[in-house]
Coordinates of C-alpha atoms in Angstrom, one line a residue:
Chain A
M1 CA 15.2 -36.4 27.1
R2 CA 16.1 -39.5 25.2
F3 CA 19.5 -41.1 25.4
R4 CA 19.7 -42.4 21.9
S5 CA 23.3 -42.1 20.9
K6 CA 26.6 -43.2 22.3
L7 CA 27.7 -39.6 21.9
T8 CA 25.0 -38.4 24.3
V9 CA 26.0 -40.9 27.0
Q10 CA 29.7 -40.1 26.6
I11 CA 29.2 -36.4 26.8
L12 CA 26.8 -36.5 29.8
T13 CA 29.1 -39.0 31.7
G14 CA 31.9 -36.6 31.3
V15 CA 29.8 -33.7 32.6
V16 CA 28.5 -35.7 35.6
V17 CA 32.1 -36.7 36.6
A18 CA 33.3 -33.1 36.2
F19 CA 30.3 -31.7 38.3
A20 CA 30.8 -34.4 41.0
V21 CA 34.5 -33.6 41.4
L22 CA 33.7 -29.9 41.5
C23 CA 30.9 -30.5 44.1
G24 CA 33.2 -32.6 46.3
L25 CA 35.9 -29.9 46.1
V26 CA 33.5 -27.1 47.1
S27 CA 32.2 -29.2 50.0
Y28 CA 35.7 -30.0 51.2
I29 CA 37.0 -26.4 51.0
G30 CA 33.8 -25.2 52.8
Y31 CA 34.3 -27.9 55.4
C32 CA 37.8 -26.8 56.1
E33 CA 37.0 -23.1 56.2
F34 CA 34.0 -23.7 58.4
T35 CA 36.0 -25.8 60.9
E36 CA 38.7 -23.1 61.1
A37 CA 36.2 -20.3 61.7
L38 CA 34.4 -22.3 64.4
E39 CA 37.6 -23.2 66.1
D40 CA 38.6 -19.6 66.2
Q41 CA 35.3 -18.7 67.7
Y42 CA 35.5 -21.4 70.4
E43 CA 39.0 -20.3 71.2
A44 CA 37.9 -16.7 71.6
R45 CA 35.1 -17.7 73.9
A46 CA 37.3 -20.0 76.0
Y47 CA 40.0 -17.3 76.2
S48 CA 37.5 -14.7 77.4
T49 CA 36.2 -17.1 80.0
A50 CA 39.7 -17.8 81.2
R51 CA 40.5 -14.0 81.4
T52 CA 37.3 -13.6 83.5
A53 CA 38.2 -16.5 85.7
E54 CA 41.7 -15.0 86.2
T55 CA 40.3 -11.8 87.7
F56 CA 38.8 -13.8 90.7
I57 CA 42.2 -15.0 91.8
T58 CA 43.3 -12.6 94.5
P59 CA 46.9 -11.7 95.0
G60 CA 48.6 -13.9 97.6
F61 CA 46.1 -16.7 97.0
L62 CA 48.7 -18.8 95.4
S63 CA 51.6 -17.8 97.6
S64 CA 50.1 -19.4 100.7
V65 CA 48.3 -22.5 99.6
D66 CA 47.1 -24.2 102.8
L67 CA 44.1 -26.4 102.5
L68 CA 43.8 -26.7 106.3
S69 CA 43.8 -22.9 106.9
P70 CA 40.2 -21.7 107.4
E71 CA 41.2 -18.3 106.1
W72 CA 42.6 -19.7 102.8
R73 CA 39.6 -22.1 102.6
A74 CA 37.3 -19.1 102.7
K75 CA 39.2 -17.5 99.7
Y76 CA 39.1 -20.8 97.9
D77 CA 35.4 -21.4 98.4
R78 CA 34.6 -17.8 97.2
I79 CA 36.8 -18.3 94.0
R80 CA 35.3 -21.7 93.4
G81 CA 31.8 -20.3 93.7
E82 CA 32.5 -17.6 91.2
W83 CA 34.1 -20.1 88.8
Q84 CA 31.2 -22.5 89.1
R85 CA 28.8 -19.7 88.1
L86 CA 31.1 -18.7 85.3
A87 CA 31.3 -22.2 83.9
N88 CA 27.5 -22.6 84.0
T89 CA 26.8 -19.2 82.4
Q90 CA 29.6 -19.2 79.8
G91 CA 29.2 -22.8 78.8
A92 CA 32.7 -23.9 79.7
T93 CA 33.1 -27.6 80.5
F94 CA 36.0 -27.2 83.0
I95 CA 37.8 -24.4 84.7
Y96 CA 40.9 -25.5 86.6
L97 CA 44.1 -24.3 88.2
Y98 CA 47.1 -26.6 88.2
R99 CA 50.6 -26.3 89.5
K100 CA 53.6 -28.1 88.1
L101 CA 55.2 -30.5 90.5
D102 CA 58.7 -31.1 89.1
R103 CA 60.9 -30.3 86.1
G104 CA 59.0 -32.2 83.5
Y105 CA 55.4 -31.6 82.3
E106 CA 53.9 -34.9 83.4
R107 CA 53.0 -34.4 87.0
F108 CA 50.8 -31.6 88.3
S109 CA 48.9 -30.9 91.5
V110 CA 45.3 -29.8 91.3
V111 CA 44.7 -26.4 93.2
M112 CA 41.1 -26.0 92.1
S113 CA 38.8 -27.5 89.5
V114 CA 35.1 -26.8 88.6
M115 CA 32.8 -28.4 86.1
N116 CA 29.8 -27.2 84.3
S117 CA 26.8 -28.5 86.3
S118 CA 25.3 -30.1 83.1
A119 CA 28.5 -32.0 82.2
P120 CA 28.4 -35.8 82.8
Y121 CA 31.9 -36.0 84.1
T122 CA 33.7 -35.9 87.5
V123 CA 36.3 -33.4 88.6
F124 CA 39.7 -34.0 90.2
A125 CA 39.6 -33.2 93.9
S126 CA 41.7 -30.2 95.1
G127 CA 45.1 -31.3 96.4
S128 CA 45.1 -34.5 94.2
V129 CA 48.1 -35.2 91.9
L130 CA 47.8 -35.8 88.2
D131 CA 50.6 -38.4 87.4
N132 CA 50.6 -38.5 83.7
M133 CA 49.5 -35.5 81.8
P134 CA 48.6 -36.7 78.2
E135 CA 51.3 -35.9 75.7
I136 CA 49.0 -33.9 73.6
Y137 CA 48.9 -31.2 76.4
Q138 CA 52.5 -31.2 77.4
P139 CA 53.9 -28.8 74.7
A140 CA 51.2 -26.2 75.7
Y141 CA 52.2 -26.4 79.4
K142 CA 55.8 -26.2 78.4
K143 CA 55.0 -23.0 76.4
I144 CA 53.2 -21.5 79.4
Y145 CA 56.1 -22.2 81.8
E146 CA 59.1 -21.4 79.5
D147 CA 57.9 -18.7 77.1
E148 CA 58.0 -15.4 79.1
D149 CA 56.0 -13.6 76.4
A150 CA 53.2 -16.2 76.1
D151 CA 49.8 -15.0 77.2
R152 CA 48.0 -18.2 76.3
A153 CA 48.4 -21.7 74.9
V154 CA 45.7 -23.5 72.9
V155 CA 45.1 -27.2 72.5
T156 CA 42.4 -28.6 70.2
V157 CA 41.6 -32.3 70.7
Y158 CA 39.6 -34.4 68.4
R159 CA 38.6 -37.6 69.8
E160 CA 39.2 -39.6 66.6
E161 CA 42.7 -38.1 66.4
F162 CA 43.4 -38.6 70.1
G163 CA 42.4 -42.2 69.5
S164 CA 41.5 -43.4 73.0
D165 CA 39.0 -43.2 75.7
E166 CA 41.5 -41.7 78.0
F167 CA 39.5 -38.5 77.9
K168 CA 35.9 -39.2 78.4
S169 CA 35.0 -35.8 77.0
G170 CA 34.4 -35.5 73.2
D171 CA 36.1 -33.0 70.8
H172 CA 37.1 -30.0 72.8
I173 CA 39.3 -27.0 72.9
T174 CA 41.5 -26.0 75.9
V175 CA 42.9 -22.5 76.5
L176 CA 45.7 -22.3 79.1
L177 CA 46.8 -19.0 80.8
P178 CA 49.9 -18.4 82.9
I179 CA 49.3 -17.1 86.5
R180 CA 52.4 -15.1 87.3
D181 CA 53.7 -13.6 90.6
A182 CA 55.0 -10.0 90.9
Q183 CA 58.4 -11.1 89.6
G184 CA 56.8 -12.6 86.5
G185 CA 57.4 -16.2 87.5
V186 CA 54.7 -18.7 86.6
R187 CA 53.0 -19.8 89.8
A188 CA 50.2 -21.9 88.2
V189 CA 48.3 -22.6 85.0
L190 CA 44.6 -21.6 84.6
G191 CA 42.8 -23.8 82.1
V192 CA 39.4 -23.5 80.4
E193 CA 38.0 -26.4 78.4
R194 CA 35.0 -26.2 76.1
Q195 CA 33.3 -29.0 74.3
M196 CA 32.9 -28.7 70.6
Q197 CA 29.8 -30.8 70.3
E198 CA 28.0 -27.9 68.5
L199 CA 30.8 -27.7 66.0
Q200 CA 30.2 -31.3 65.0
N201 CA 26.5 -30.8 64.6
V202 CA 26.7 -27.5 62.7
R203 CA 29.4 -28.9 60.5
R204 CA 27.4 -32.0 59.7
T205 CA 24.4 -29.9 58.8
Y206 CA 26.5 -27.6 56.7
V207 CA 28.1 -30.4 54.7
R208 CA 24.7 -32.1 54.2
D209 CA 23.1 -28.8 53.0
V210 CA 26.0 -28.1 50.6
L211 CA 25.9 -31.6 49.2
L212 CA 22.1 -31.5 48.8
T213 CA 22.1 -28.1 47.1
T214 CA 24.9 -28.9 44.7
A215 CA 23.4 -32.3 43.9
T216 CA 20.1 -30.7 43.1
L217 CA 21.8 -28.0 41.1
L218 CA 23.8 -30.6 39.3
L219 CA 20.7 -32.6 38.4
V220 CA 19.0 -29.5 37.1
A221 CA 22.1 -28.3 35.2
L222 CA 22.5 -31.8 33.7
L223 CA 18.9 -31.9 32.5
L224 CA 19.2 -28.4 31.0
Y225 CA 22.6 -29.2 29.5
G226 CA 21.4 -32.5 28.1
W227 CA 18.4 -30.8 26.6
Y228 CA 20.6 -28.1 25.1
L229 CA 23.1 -30.6 23.7
N230 CA 20.4 -32.7 22.2
R231 CA 18.8 -29.7 20.5
R232 CA 21.9 -27.8 19.4
L233 CA 24.4 -30.6 18.8
L234 CA 23.2 -34.2 18.8
N235 CA 19.9 -33.8 16.9
P236 CA 21.6 -32.0 14.0
I237 CA 24.5 -34.4 14.0
E238 CA 22.2 -37.3 13.9
K239 CA 20.3 -35.7 11.0
I240 CA 23.5 -35.1 9.2
A241 CA 24.7 -38.6 9.8
S242 CA 21.5 -40.3 8.6
E243 CA 21.4 -38.0 5.6
A244 CA 25.0 -39.0 4.7
L245 CA 24.1 -42.6 5.2
R246 CA 21.0 -42.2 3.0
F247 CA 23.0 -40.5 0.3
A248 CA 25.7 -43.2 0.3
R249 CA 22.9 -45.8 -0.2
E250 CA 20.6 -44.1 -2.6
N251 CA 22.9 -41.5 -4.4
T252 CA 19.9 -39.2 -5.0
H253 CA 19.3 -35.6 -4.0
P254 CA 17.5 -35.3 -0.6
S255 CA 13.8 -34.3 -0.6
V256 CA 14.6 -31.6 2.0
P257 CA 18.2 -30.3 2.0
L258 CA 19.9 -30.2 5.4
R259 CA 20.3 -26.4 5.4
Q260 CA 16.5 -26.0 5.7
S261 CA 16.3 -27.8 9.0
I262 CA 19.8 -27.0 10.4
T263 CA 20.3 -23.2 10.2
G264 CA 22.9 -21.3 12.2
S265 CA 26.4 -20.1 11.5
D266 CA 28.2 -22.4 13.9
E267 CA 30.3 -25.4 12.8
I268 CA 27.2 -27.6 12.7
G269 CA 25.5 -25.3 10.3
Q270 CA 28.6 -25.1 8.2
L271 CA 28.8 -28.9 8.2
A272 CA 25.2 -29.2 7.1
R273 CA 25.8 -26.8 4.2
T274 CA 29.0 -28.5 3.3
I275 CA 27.2 -31.9 3.1
D276 CA 24.4 -30.4 1.0
Q277 CA 27.0 -28.9 -1.4
M278 CA 29.0 -32.1 -1.5
E279 CA 25.9 -34.1 -2.4
I280 CA 25.1 -31.7 -5.2
D281 CA 28.7 -31.9 -6.4
I282 CA 28.8 -35.7 -6.3
R283 CA 25.5 -35.9 -8.2
D284 CA 26.8 -33.5 -10.8
Y285 CA 30.0 -35.4 -11.0
I286 CA 28.2 -38.7 -11.5
E287 CA 26.0 -37.2 -14.2
D288 CA 29.1 -35.8 -15.9
L289 CA 30.8 -39.1 -15.7
T290 CA 27.8 -41.0 -17.1
R291 CA 27.6 -38.6 -20.0
I292 CA 31.3 -38.7 -20.7
T293 CA 31.3 -42.5 -20.5
R294 CA 28.4 -42.6 -22.9
E295 CA 30.2 -40.3 -25.3
K296 CA 33.4 -42.3 -25.0
E297 CA 31.5 -45.5 -25.8
Q298 CA 30.1 -43.8 -28.8
I299 CA 33.5 -42.6 -29.9
Q300 CA 34.8 -46.1 -29.3
A301 CA 32.1 -47.5 -31.6
E302 CA 32.9 -45.0 -34.3
L303 CA 36.6 -45.8 -34.0
N304 CA 35.8 -49.5 -34.5
V305 CA 34.0 -48.6 -37.7
A306 CA 37.0 -46.4 -38.7
T307 CA 39.3 -49.4 -38.1
Q308 CA 37.1 -51.5 -40.3
I309 CA 37.2 -48.9 -43.0
Q310 CA 40.9 -48.6 -42.8
A311 CA 41.4 -52.3 -42.9
D312 CA 39.1 -52.5 -45.9
M313 CA 41.2 -49.9 -47.7
L314 CA 44.2 -52.3 -47.7
P315 CA 44.1 -55.1 -50.2
R316 CA 43.3 -58.2 -48.1
K317 CA 42.3 -60.8 -50.7
F318 CA 45.1 -63.4 -51.0
P319 CA 46.3 -64.5 -53.4
P320 CA 45.6 -61.1 -54.9
F321 CA 46.2 -62.0 -58.5
P322 CA 45.5 -65.7 -58.8
E323 CA 45.9 -65.7 -62.6
R324 CA 49.5 -64.4 -62.3
K325 CA 51.9 -67.3 -62.0
E326 CA 55.1 -65.1 -62.1
F327 CA 55.0 -64.2 -58.4
A328 CA 53.4 -64.9 -55.0
L329 CA 52.5 -62.0 -52.7
Y330 CA 51.3 -61.7 -49.1
A331 CA 50.9 -58.9 -46.6
T332 CA 49.7 -58.3 -43.0
M333 CA 49.1 -55.3 -40.7
T334 CA 48.6 -55.4 -37.0
P335 CA 47.8 -51.9 -35.6
A336 CA 49.0 -50.9 -32.1
K337 CA 46.0 -48.7 -31.5
E338 CA 42.5 -49.0 -33.1
V339 CA 43.4 -47.0 -36.1
G340 CA 47.1 -47.0 -37.2
G341 CA 49.5 -45.0 -39.4
D342 CA 51.1 -47.9 -41.2
F343 CA 49.9 -49.1 -44.6
Y344 CA 50.9 -51.3 -47.5
D345 CA 49.6 -51.4 -51.0
F346 CA 50.1 -53.3 -54.3
F347 CA 48.5 -53.0 -57.6
L348 CA 49.2 -53.6 -61.2
I349 CA 50.0 -50.4 -63.1
D350 CA 49.8 -52.3 -66.4
D351 CA 50.1 -55.9 -67.5
D352 CA 53.9 -55.9 -66.9
H353 CA 54.3 -53.6 -63.9
L354 CA 53.4 -54.3 -60.3
A355 CA 53.7 -51.5 -57.7
L356 CA 54.6 -52.3 -54.1
V357 CA 54.2 -49.8 -51.3
I358 CA 54.9 -50.0 -47.6
A359 CA 54.7 -46.8 -45.5
D360 CA 54.6 -45.5 -41.9
V361 CA 53.0 -42.2 -40.9
S362 CA 54.7 -40.5 -38.0
G363 CA 52.5 -40.7 -34.9
K364 CA 49.5 -42.9 -34.2
G365 CA 45.8 -42.8 -33.8
V366 CA 43.2 -40.9 -35.8
P367 CA 45.5 -38.1 -37.1
A368 CA 48.0 -40.7 -38.4
A369 CA 45.2 -42.7 -39.9
L370 CA 43.7 -39.7 -41.7
F371 CA 47.1 -38.8 -43.1
M372 CA 47.6 -42.4 -44.1
V373 CA 44.4 -42.5 -46.1
I374 CA 45.4 -39.4 -48.0
A375 CA 49.0 -40.6 -48.6
K376 CA 47.8 -44.0 -49.8
T377 CA 45.3 -42.5 -52.2
L378 CA 47.7 -39.9 -53.6
I379 CA 50.4 -42.6 -54.2
K380 CA 48.1 -45.0 -56.0
N381 CA 46.5 -42.3 -58.2
R382 CA 49.9 -40.8 -59.1
A383 CA 51.4 -44.2 -59.8
A384 CA 48.5 -45.0 -62.1
M385 CA 49.5 -42.1 -64.3
G386 CA 52.9 -43.7 -64.9
G387 CA 56.4 -42.5 -64.1
S388 CA 59.3 -43.6 -62.0
P389 CA 59.0 -44.2 -58.2
A390 CA 61.1 -41.0 -57.6
E391 CA 58.7 -38.9 -59.8
I392 CA 55.7 -40.4 -58.1
L393 CA 57.0 -39.6 -54.6
G394 CA 58.1 -36.1 -55.7
T395 CA 54.6 -35.2 -56.7
V396 CA 53.0 -36.8 -53.7
N397 CA 55.5 -35.0 -51.4
N398 CA 54.4 -31.6 -52.7
Q399 CA 50.7 -32.5 -52.5
L400 CA 51.1 -33.7 -48.9
C401 CA 53.2 -30.7 -47.8
D402 CA 50.4 -28.4 -48.9
G403 CA 48.5 -27.5 -45.8
N404 CA 50.3 -30.0 -43.5
E405 CA 50.1 -27.8 -40.4
A406 CA 50.2 -30.7 -38.1
G407 CA 53.7 -31.5 -39.3
L408 CA 53.0 -35.1 -40.0
F409 CA 55.2 -37.0 -42.5
V410 CA 55.3 -40.5 -43.9
T411 CA 58.2 -42.9 -44.6
V412 CA 57.6 -44.8 -47.9
W413 CA 59.3 -47.5 -49.8
L414 CA 57.9 -47.6 -53.3
G415 CA 59.1 -50.2 -55.8
I416 CA 57.9 -51.0 -59.3
L417 CA 58.5 -54.5 -60.5
E418 CA 58.8 -55.2 -64.2
I419 CA 57.2 -58.7 -64.1
S420 CA 58.7 -59.9 -67.3
T421 CA 62.3 -59.2 -66.3
G422 CA 62.3 -59.1 -62.5
K423 CA 63.8 -55.6 -62.5
I424 CA 62.7 -53.4 -59.6
A425 CA 63.0 -49.6 -59.6
A426 CA 62.6 -48.4 -56.0
A427 CA 62.6 -45.1 -54.1
N428 CA 63.2 -45.2 -50.3
A429 CA 61.8 -42.1 -48.6
G430 CA 63.1 -42.5 -45.1
H431 CA 61.9 -46.1 -44.8
E432 CA 63.5 -49.2 -43.4
Y433 CA 65.8 -51.1 -45.8
P434 CA 64.0 -54.0 -47.5
A435 CA 65.4 -57.6 -47.2
V436 CA 66.1 -59.8 -50.1
K437 CA 66.8 -63.5 -50.4
R438 CA 68.4 -65.0 -53.4
A439 CA 67.1 -68.3 -54.7
D440 CA 70.1 -70.3 -53.3
G441 CA 71.2 -67.8 -50.6
V442 CA 70.1 -66.3 -47.3
W443 CA 68.2 -63.3 -46.3
N444 CA 70.1 -59.9 -46.4
L445 CA 69.2 -56.3 -46.1
M446 CA 69.3 -54.5 -49.4
K447 CA 70.9 -51.2 -48.6
A448 CA 70.5 -48.3 -51.0
K449 CA 70.8 -44.6 -50.7
H450 CA 67.9 -43.0 -48.8
S451 CA 65.9 -39.8 -49.3
P452 CA 64.1 -37.9 -46.5
A453 CA 60.6 -39.0 -45.6
V454 CA 57.6 -37.8 -47.7
A455 CA 56.0 -34.5 -46.5
V456 CA 59.1 -33.4 -44.5
R457 CA 59.8 -30.5 -46.9
E458 CA 58.4 -29.2 -50.1
G459 CA 60.3 -29.7 -53.3
L460 CA 62.3 -32.7 -52.3
A461 CA 63.9 -34.7 -55.0
F462 CA 63.9 -38.5 -54.3
R463 CA 66.7 -40.9 -55.1
E464 CA 66.0 -44.0 -57.0
S465 CA 67.8 -47.4 -57.1
E466 CA 67.4 -50.5 -59.2
F467 CA 68.0 -54.2 -58.5
E468 CA 66.9 -57.4 -60.1
L469 CA 65.0 -60.4 -58.8
R470 CA 65.8 -63.7 -60.4
P471 CA 63.5 -66.7 -60.3
G472 CA 63.3 -68.1 -56.8
D473 CA 64.3 -64.7 -55.1
S474 CA 62.2 -63.2 -52.4
L475 CA 61.6 -59.7 -51.1
Y476 CA 60.6 -58.7 -47.6
L477 CA 59.2 -55.2 -46.7
Y478 CA 58.4 -54.1 -43.1
T479 CA 57.9 -51.1 -40.9
D480 CA 59.7 -50.0 -37.8
G481 CA 57.1 -51.9 -35.8
V482 CA 59.2 -54.9 -36.5
A483 CA 62.7 -53.4 -36.2
E484 CA 61.9 -51.4 -33.2
A485 CA 59.6 -53.8 -31.3
T486 CA 60.7 -53.4 -27.7
N487 CA 60.7 -56.0 -24.9
A488 CA 60.2 -55.4 -21.2
E489 CA 64.0 -54.7 -20.7
N490 CA 63.7 -51.9 -23.3
E491 CA 65.7 -53.8 -25.8
L492 CA 65.0 -53.3 -29.5
Y493 CA 64.3 -56.3 -31.7
G494 CA 66.6 -54.9 -34.4
T495 CA 67.2 -55.9 -38.0
A496 CA 69.9 -58.5 -37.0
R497 CA 67.4 -60.6 -35.1
M498 CA 64.9 -60.0 -37.9
I499 CA 67.3 -61.4 -40.5
E500 CA 68.0 -64.4 -38.3
A501 CA 64.3 -65.1 -37.9
L502 CA 63.8 -64.7 -41.7
N503 CA 66.4 -67.3 -42.3
R504 CA 64.9 -69.7 -39.8
H505 CA 61.7 -69.6 -41.9
A506 CA 63.3 -69.2 -45.3
D507 CA 61.6 -72.2 -46.9
E508 CA 58.1 -71.3 -45.9
P509 CA 55.6 -70.1 -48.5
V510 CA 54.7 -66.4 -48.4
E511 CA 51.4 -67.1 -46.6
Q512 CA 53.2 -68.7 -43.8
L513 CA 56.4 -66.6 -43.6
L514 CA 54.6 -63.4 -42.3
P515 CA 52.6 -65.1 -39.5
S516 CA 55.8 -66.9 -38.5
M517 CA 57.6 -63.5 -38.4
K518 CA 54.8 -62.0 -36.3
S519 CA 55.1 -64.9 -33.8
E520 CA 58.9 -64.3 -33.7
V521 CA 58.4 -60.7 -32.8
D522 CA 55.7 -61.5 -30.3
A523 CA 58.0 -64.0 -28.6
F524 CA 60.7 -61.4 -28.3
V525 CA 58.4 -58.6 -27.0
G526 CA 56.8 -61.0 -24.4
E527 CA 54.5 -59.2 -21.9
A528 CA 55.5 -55.7 -23.0
P529 CA 52.8 -53.7 -24.8
Q530 CA 52.9 -53.3 -28.6
F531 CA 53.8 -49.7 -29.2
D532 CA 53.8 -49.5 -32.9
D533 CA 51.9 -50.9 -35.8
I534 CA 53.5 -54.0 -37.3
T535 CA 53.2 -54.2 -41.1
M536 CA 54.9 -56.7 -43.4
V537 CA 54.8 -57.4 -47.2
T538 CA 56.6 -60.3 -48.9
L539 CA 57.0 -61.2 -52.6
R540 CA 58.4 -64.3 -54.2
Y541 CA 59.4 -64.1 -57.8
F542 CA 59.1 -67.1 -60.0
G543 CA 60.2 -65.6 -63.3
G544 CA 58.6 -64.0 -66.2
Chain B
M1 CA 62.0 -38.8 -20.5
K2 CA 63.8 -35.9 -18.8
I3 CA 63.9 -32.5 -20.5
D4 CA 66.5 -30.0 -19.3
K5 CA 66.3 -26.5 -20.8
T6 CA 69.1 -23.9 -20.6
Q7 CA 68.6 -20.4 -22.1
K8 CA 71.4 -18.0 -22.8
G9 CA 69.9 -14.9 -24.5
A10 CA 68.6 -16.1 -27.8
E11 CA 70.3 -19.5 -27.5
L12 CA 68.3 -22.3 -26.1
T13 CA 69.9 -25.7 -25.3
V14 CA 67.6 -28.6 -24.7
A15 CA 69.2 -31.7 -23.1
L16 CA 67.1 -34.9 -23.5
E17 CA 67.4 -38.0 -21.5
G18 CA 65.6 -41.3 -22.0
R19 CA 63.3 -42.3 -24.9
L20 CA 61.7 -39.8 -27.3
D21 CA 58.7 -41.9 -28.4
T22 CA 55.0 -41.7 -28.9
V23 CA 54.4 -41.3 -25.1
T24 CA 57.1 -38.6 -24.5
A25 CA 57.1 -36.7 -27.8
P26 CA 54.0 -34.5 -26.8
E27 CA 55.9 -33.5 -23.7
L28 CA 58.8 -32.2 -25.7
E29 CA 56.5 -30.5 -28.1
A30 CA 54.7 -28.7 -25.2
S31 CA 58.0 -27.9 -23.5
L32 CA 59.5 -26.3 -26.7
G33 CA 56.3 -24.3 -27.3
E34 CA 56.5 -21.6 -30.0
L35 CA 60.2 -21.0 -29.6
A36 CA 59.6 -17.2 -29.9
G37 CA 62.8 -15.2 -29.7
V38 CA 65.1 -18.1 -30.0
T39 CA 67.5 -17.8 -32.9
K40 CA 69.8 -20.8 -32.0
L41 CA 68.3 -24.0 -30.8
I42 CA 70.6 -26.9 -29.7
I43 CA 69.1 -30.3 -29.0
D44 CA 71.6 -32.3 -26.9
M45 CA 71.0 -36.0 -27.3
A46 CA 73.9 -37.3 -25.2
K47 CA 71.6 -39.2 -22.8
L48 CA 68.9 -40.0 -25.3
V49 CA 68.6 -43.7 -26.2
Y50 CA 65.9 -43.8 -28.8
V51 CA 63.9 -41.6 -31.2
S52 CA 60.6 -42.9 -32.7
S53 CA 58.8 -41.4 -35.7
A54 CA 56.6 -39.4 -33.4
G55 CA 59.8 -37.9 -31.9
L56 CA 61.1 -37.2 -35.4
R57 CA 57.9 -35.3 -36.1
V58 CA 58.5 -33.0 -33.1
L59 CA 62.1 -32.4 -34.2
L60 CA 60.9 -31.7 -37.7
A61 CA 58.3 -29.2 -36.3
A62 CA 61.0 -27.5 -34.3
Q63 CA 63.2 -27.3 -37.4
K64 CA 60.4 -25.7 -39.4
K65 CA 59.7 -23.2 -36.6
M66 CA 63.4 -22.2 -36.5
D67 CA 63.5 -22.0 -40.3
G68 CA 60.3 -19.8 -40.1
N69 CA 61.9 -17.2 -37.8
G70 CA 65.3 -17.2 -39.5
G71 CA 67.1 -19.1 -36.7
S72 CA 69.1 -22.3 -36.7
M73 CA 68.7 -25.7 -35.1
T74 CA 71.5 -28.2 -34.3
V75 CA 71.3 -31.7 -33.0
R76 CA 74.3 -32.8 -30.9
N77 CA 75.8 -35.9 -29.4
A78 CA 73.3 -38.4 -30.9
N79 CA 74.4 -42.0 -30.3
E80 CA 75.0 -44.5 -33.1
E81 CA 71.5 -45.9 -33.0
I82 CA 69.8 -42.6 -33.2
K83 CA 72.2 -41.5 -36.0
E84 CA 71.1 -44.6 -37.9
I85 CA 67.5 -43.7 -37.4
F86 CA 68.2 -40.2 -38.8
E87 CA 70.0 -41.8 -41.7
V88 CA 67.4 -44.4 -42.5
T89 CA 64.6 -41.9 -42.3
G90 CA 66.6 -39.3 -44.4
F91 CA 66.5 -36.8 -41.5
D92 CA 70.2 -36.5 -41.8
E93 CA 69.4 -34.4 -44.9
I94 CA 66.9 -32.2 -43.1
L95 CA 68.5 -31.6 -39.7
T96 CA 71.9 -30.2 -38.9
I97 CA 73.6 -33.1 -37.0
E98 CA 76.9 -32.5 -35.2
A99 CA 79.0 -35.1 -33.6

């Protein structure tokens, strides 16, 4: 068995500790039980010896104690002889007969005392007086003398408990019997003492055997358990761990899946199958992600081309009509997303008529851009055929409503300038009010009646208004990307700020005015993202 | 934006809160759905602060759906700024706008 992981050591340490505690507990319980059983056995044997010794005491022996009387001496010698044989054959250490001398239980006189011939002690002589009975015995003597029902008293003495060499004998058990007269009074106490040397030996052997056996069993169990743990738990876990590590590093499918080497329906088997499945899922996911990213990059590239196409559709050559000295024109568009819904347009319908268009398709992105392309084309084509702005928008409206399932619409300001006179006919389909600056005045919004946005509903009739530009006047067209630019505090830029900004830059030529206005809007918006396309067109009229 | 819908029989009241712009307009469009079985649609704009052109498109789509199933749609409690947006874009001529 190899200890190769921390887990193994931890688990086995736990098991060893648990086994050791169990082992100690078993030994201790066995030790106690064993001691109790042996003590009972010693007591029974001492008691039976005492009962036998009692039978030798003849009636009257105690009523006429006289050591000098030859008659009494004869009785005494006979009893002593029997007791000596009894002690030797029964294995008792002492058999003795004591009489209490006064009220307490400290002083006794020795009537008779015999000792096992093999015991290395000495006996008290008959007639001698014991002056201080050890305290450990006194309650037993008290019981014998005072308890009328007592047939015995038992004292167990362990030398280590007793704590002195006062008794030269080792661990022993003493059984005391009362010797009563005919009236039931206690005349003397018969004692039998047995050494418990055997108990010590047997017990020591027992404990040693138990410990040895359990230790051996423990070792065997540990080896078996460790082997089992290794085979069923640690080996598979290590395999799973190293596979997970490998996968994290290499991100490839394993040459051999875990489920082939780790079978079984337990949690380890489940874990192995789950890891297998997880690796497959992650691989699939990574492949999907790679594919999607590739596709997204492709779409992005196509969108970039679309942005370019859209930008190319708007006239971007400035000045657009260098041969025309009657007016100056400039326009910009900054889309919020790659392709936007705003557009502007300007073109000469004939030598004396310039069309100006600014428009904003609802929504953003590709759908808005597609709608914008259609709207721009339709307006330009329809305008080329002649007619008033209202007529042009009316036709375009009906064309755009046709098949407009997405519900997109476009706000348009369309104006046609008569270059020779400066007169402008305009139709405003839901678009922002244009701003006008007179030659010697300031910028102001030019408010005129609106019509709904183009493509909102079929058959709309558009209102038309007229105003005149005099030499030196300017016109500013814009989309809601300007008026509704929003800063981080969710405040709208608004037309009031726009007019103020226009007046700050009133003297700038057209090519400078629009970049200045863009900077003004950017300064207001600050760090907030640009939500809408920002589109502006400006025209300065110099006269026909 | 918060959209709070209350339906009483065939009458659906939709209370809007916040900004109805490019980001939130698709939410409203999805929330309104096909408007099947609704004959009276009320858009309550008391707590709405802004409507962009994308928002107008959703309102227009709802108006067209209501027209299509013979119902009516009313816009209520629009604030001055939103009313101006309706006016500027000509939507005041398309939608029924109540005070």
